[in-house]
Tab-separated table of C-alpha atoms in Angstrom:
chain	number	residue	atom	x	y	z
A	1100	MET	CA	49.870	14.375	-39.444
A	1101	LEU	CA	47.102	16.797	-39.968
A	1102	LYS	CA	44.792	13.896	-40.867
A	1103	LYS	CA	45.344	12.216	-37.244
A	1104	THR	CA	44.597	15.672	-35.369
A	1105	LYS	CA	41.461	16.111	-37.469
A	1106	ASN	CA	40.268	12.327	-36.536
A	1107	THR	CA	41.026	12.931	-32.801
A	1108	ILE	CA	39.188	16.374	-32.897
A	1109	LEU	CA	36.028	14.823	-34.481
A	1110	ASN	CA	36.077	11.803	-31.960
A	1111	ILE	CA	36.050	14.255	-29.258
A	1112	LYS	CA	33.098	16.084	-30.507
A	1113	ILE	CA	31.124	12.957	-30.925
A	1114	LEU	CA	32.063	11.895	-27.569
A	1115	LYS	CA	30.946	15.142	-26.195
A	1116	PHE	CA	27.857	14.946	-28.191
A	1117	LEU	CA	27.154	11.601	-26.577
A	1118	LEU	CA	28.097	12.066	-23.216
A	1119	ILE	CA	26.628	15.415	-22.311
A	1120	PRO	CA	23.159	14.404	-22.809
A	1121	ILE	CA	23.632	11.139	-20.613
A	1122	ILE	CA	24.824	13.072	-17.637
A	1123	LEU	CA	22.193	15.658	-18.014
A	1124	VAL	CA	19.626	13.028	-18.043
A	1125	SER	CA	21.110	10.762	-15.454
A	1126	THR	CA	22.109	13.503	-12.725
A	1127	PRO	CA	18.378	13.756	-11.255
A	1128	PHE	CA	18.351	10.009	-10.551
A	1129	PHE	CA	21.305	10.475	-8.408
A	1130	SER	CA	20.608	13.609	-6.605
A	1131	ASP	CA	18.598	11.768	-3.699
A	1132	ILE	CA	18.797	8.205	-4.232
A	1133	LYS	CA	17.563	7.235	-0.567
A	1134	ASP	CA	13.998	9.166	-1.480
A	1135	ALA	CA	13.579	7.402	-4.791
A	1136	LYS	CA	10.039	5.783	-5.284
A	1137	ALA	CA	9.741	2.381	-7.284
A	1138	GLY	CA	7.453	2.420	-9.968
A	1139	LEU	CA	6.203	-1.160	-9.290
A	1140	GLU	CA	4.804	-3.284	-6.209
A	1141	PHE	CA	6.323	-6.590	-5.177
A	1142	GLN	CA	3.914	-9.354	-4.509
A	1143	TRP	CA	4.837	-12.550	-2.995
A	1144	ASP	CA	3.688	-15.611	-4.970
A	1145	GLN	CA	2.366	-13.980	-8.026
A	1146	ASN	CA	0.855	-17.127	-9.533
A	1147	SER	CA	-0.819	-18.508	-6.644
A	1148	GLY	CA	-4.025	-16.618	-6.970
A	1149	HIS	CA	-2.975	-13.618	-4.695
A	1150	ARG	CA	-5.259	-10.555	-5.480
A	1151	ARG	CA	-3.490	-7.293	-5.384
A	1152	LEU	CA	-5.811	-4.706	-3.493
A	1153	LYS	CA	-5.295	-0.840	-3.377
A	1154	TRP	CA	-4.126	1.384	-0.043
A	1155	PHE	CA	-2.825	4.347	0.811
A	1156	GLN	CA	-0.804	5.613	3.764
A	1157	LYS	CA	-0.252	8.913	4.845
A	1158	GLU	CA	3.516	8.348	6.309
A	1159	ASN	CA	6.052	5.586	5.230
A	1160	LYS	CA	8.709	6.274	7.743
A	1161	ARG	CA	9.807	4.047	10.464
A	1162	ARG	CA	8.385	5.184	14.018
A	1163	PHE	CA	6.132	7.802	12.454
A	1164	ARG	CA	2.576	8.314	13.296
A	1165	ASN	CA	0.675	6.891	10.463
A	1166	ARG	CA	-2.878	6.275	8.900
A	1167	ILE	CA	-3.215	3.322	6.550
A	1168	TYR	CA	-6.382	3.045	4.328
A	1169	PHE	CA	-7.080	-0.552	3.375
A	1170	PHE	CA	-9.519	-0.143	0.367
A	1171	LEU	CA	-12.478	-2.301	-0.502
A	1172	ARG	CA	-13.578	-1.206	-3.918
A	1173	PRO	CA	-16.837	-2.592	-5.603
A	1174	SER	CA	-14.552	-4.682	-7.665
A	1175	ASP	CA	-12.919	-6.187	-4.803
A	1176	ARG	CA	-16.384	-7.360	-3.379
A	1177	ASN	CA	-18.887	-9.619	-5.173
A	1178	THR	CA	-21.520	-9.895	-2.519
A	1179	GLU	CA	-22.603	-8.179	0.663
A	1180	LEU	CA	-20.185	-8.602	3.316
A	1181	LEU	CA	-21.214	-9.586	7.132
A	1182	LYS	CA	-17.656	-9.803	8.513
A	1183	ILE	CA	-13.913	-8.577	7.448
A	1184	ASN	CA	-11.002	-10.223	8.657
A	1185	LEU	CA	-7.679	-8.525	8.515
A	1186	SER	CA	-4.752	-10.493	8.912
A	1187	ILE	CA	-1.366	-8.730	10.145
A	1188	PRO	CA	1.877	-9.854	9.407
A	1189	LYS	CA	4.037	-11.152	12.348
A	1190	ALA	CA	7.025	-8.800	11.660
A	1191	PHE	CA	4.807	-5.925	11.588
A	1192	LYS	CA	5.367	-4.668	15.240
A	1193	ALA	CA	3.066	-1.955	15.901
A	1194	THR	CA	0.402	-1.534	18.886
A	1195	LEU	CA	-3.035	-1.730	17.676
A	1196	ASN	CA	-5.720	-0.143	19.445
A	1197	LYS	CA	-9.653	-0.880	18.997
A	1198	GLU	CA	-10.233	2.884	19.222
A	1199	LYS	CA	-7.663	3.673	16.549
A	1200	ILE	CA	-9.222	1.038	13.982
A	1201	SER	CA	-12.374	2.060	12.088
A	1202	LEU	CA	-14.594	1.150	8.853
A	1203	CYS	CA	-15.819	3.823	6.806
A	1204	LYS	CA	-17.280	4.720	3.434
A	1205	VAL	CA	-14.277	6.453	1.744
A	1206	ARG	CA	-13.442	8.654	-1.348
A	1207	ILE	CA	-10.172	7.302	-3.249
A	1208	GLY	CA	-8.007	10.124	-3.658
A	1209	GLY	CA	-6.330	10.766	-6.945
A	1210	PHE	CA	-4.927	13.933	-8.887
A	1211	GLU	CA	-7.480	16.392	-7.784
A	1212	ASN	CA	-8.651	15.288	-4.257
A	1213	ARG	CA	-7.335	13.454	-1.308
A	1214	THR	CA	-8.302	10.324	0.111
A	1215	LYS	CA	-10.875	10.855	2.780
A	1216	CYS	CA	-13.555	9.034	4.958
A	1217	LEU	CA	-16.731	10.314	4.014
A	1218	GLU	CA	-19.038	8.316	6.451
A	1219	ASP	CA	-17.974	6.055	9.437
A	1220	ILE	CA	-19.544	2.391	9.584
A	1221	PRO	CA	-20.507	1.499	13.000
A	1222	ALA	CA	-18.987	-1.757	13.494
A	1223	ASP	CA	-17.619	-4.113	16.436
A	1224	ILE	CA	-13.963	-4.650	16.246
A	1225	GLU	CA	-11.929	-7.268	17.899
A	1226	ILE	CA	-8.080	-7.870	17.876
A	1227	ASN	CA	-6.927	-11.448	17.926
A	1228	THR	CA	-3.580	-12.533	19.253
A	1229	ASP	CA	-2.667	-16.455	19.291
A	1230	GLU	CA	0.362	-17.974	20.881
A	1231	SER	CA	2.454	-18.114	17.304
A	1232	SER	CA	1.982	-14.013	17.387
A	1233	LEU	CA	-0.118	-13.974	14.545
A	1234	ARG	CA	-2.435	-11.092	14.842
A	1235	SER	CA	-5.682	-10.428	13.005
A	1236	VAL	CA	-8.595	-7.988	13.352
A	1237	ASN	CA	-12.275	-8.978	13.010
A	1238	ILE	CA	-14.744	-6.298	12.003
A	1239	TYR	CA	-18.277	-6.819	12.284
A	1240	PRO	CA	-20.303	-4.108	10.919
A	1241	TYR	CA	-23.897	-3.463	12.578
A	1242	ARG	CA	-25.371	-3.740	8.879
A	1243	PRO	CA	-23.695	-5.868	5.967
A	1244	ILE	CA	-21.389	-3.835	3.803
A	1245	PRO	CA	-23.623	-3.265	0.461
A	1246	TYR	CA	-22.267	-4.621	-2.936
A	1247	ASN	CA	-22.813	-1.423	-4.664
A	1248	LYS	CA	-20.435	1.158	-6.559
A	1249	GLU	CA	-19.368	2.716	-3.317
A	1250	SER	CA	-15.670	2.110	-2.058
A	1251	PHE	CA	-15.081	1.291	1.854
A	1252	ALA	CA	-11.574	1.190	3.750
A	1253	ILE	CA	-10.374	-0.216	6.916
A	1254	VAL	CA	-8.386	2.612	8.667
A	1255	LEU	CA	-5.496	2.064	11.012
A	1256	LYS	CA	-4.179	4.810	12.922
A	1257	LEU	CA	-0.701	3.891	14.475
A	1258	ILE	CA	2.974	4.295	14.849
A	1259	ASN	CA	4.921	2.663	12.238
A	1260	PRO	CA	7.303	-0.255	13.263
A	1261	LYS	CA	10.896	0.273	13.902
A	1262	LYS	CA	11.983	-2.216	11.365
A	1263	SER	CA	11.615	-1.108	7.712
A	1264	GLY	CA	10.521	-3.383	5.011
A	1265	LEU	CA	7.511	-4.764	2.916
A	1266	TYR	CA	4.557	-6.113	4.909
A	1267	GLN	CA	1.853	-8.016	3.250
A	1268	PHE	CA	-1.668	-7.821	4.670
A	1269	HIS	CA	-4.365	-10.454	3.767
A	1270	SER	CA	-8.012	-9.944	3.936
A	1271	TYR	CA	-10.872	-12.202	4.096
A	1272	GLY	CA	-14.626	-11.598	4.221
A	1273	GLN	CA	-17.819	-13.454	5.155
A	1274	PRO	CA	-20.455	-13.040	2.477
A	1275	LYS	CA	-24.164	-12.839	3.239
A	1276	GLY	CA	-25.640	-16.474	3.388
A	1277	LYS	CA	-22.330	-18.066	4.008
A	1278	SER	CA	-20.653	-19.107	7.364
A	1279	VAL	CA	-17.148	-19.407	6.093
A	1280	SER	CA	-14.675	-16.384	5.148
A	1281	SER	CA	-13.524	-16.365	1.760
A	1282	TYR	CA	-10.032	-14.535	0.643
A	1283	LEU	CA	-10.419	-10.943	-0.741
A	1284	GLY	CA	-7.264	-10.025	-1.733
A	1285	SER	CA	-3.830	-8.745	-0.045
A	1286	TRP	CA	-2.130	-5.261	0.450
A	1287	THR	CA	1.807	-4.772	0.418
A	1288	ILE	CA	2.646	-1.842	2.260
A	1289	VAL	CA	6.066	-0.342	2.593
A	1290	ILE	CA	7.920	1.233	5.651
A	1291	ASP	CA	11.138	2.782	4.508
């Protein structure tokens, strides 16, 4: 009888030893589930040659004012660009104004500093909408975007759509000396 009680007491101590750390470690994960941020990015059709480009947005909540930076880093451009085309997904139902779209030289933020436009690049901006409700923004800088060590960004100031989800934007650029635009990459943004 004494041996059985010693075994149960030992089993309870081992169980406490294993359960308490599990509960303590997992508690922060369940405190606010709806604000959990994923550590990975979902990209459609991974094997088809899509290039993942960097982006930053100020606010990711539905119907909030937002500023989205679509970055074109030096590694994303391999020549000077005469034209940039930003194709907007059908499901991204937000009002676009020419006055709220800009191109700028940007400092990409990180741990110590914020993302900030350093210098506005003068450009003509054209918003295209065709019958199938596909939208695109064509940006024609007055001078070609140089191929150097500086980063540039397309900045959209808008109110986020009513519908939450993942939205994939594609970019195309017309290199200097060519008459056709080529694929630069894609940005996948999240609206919660």
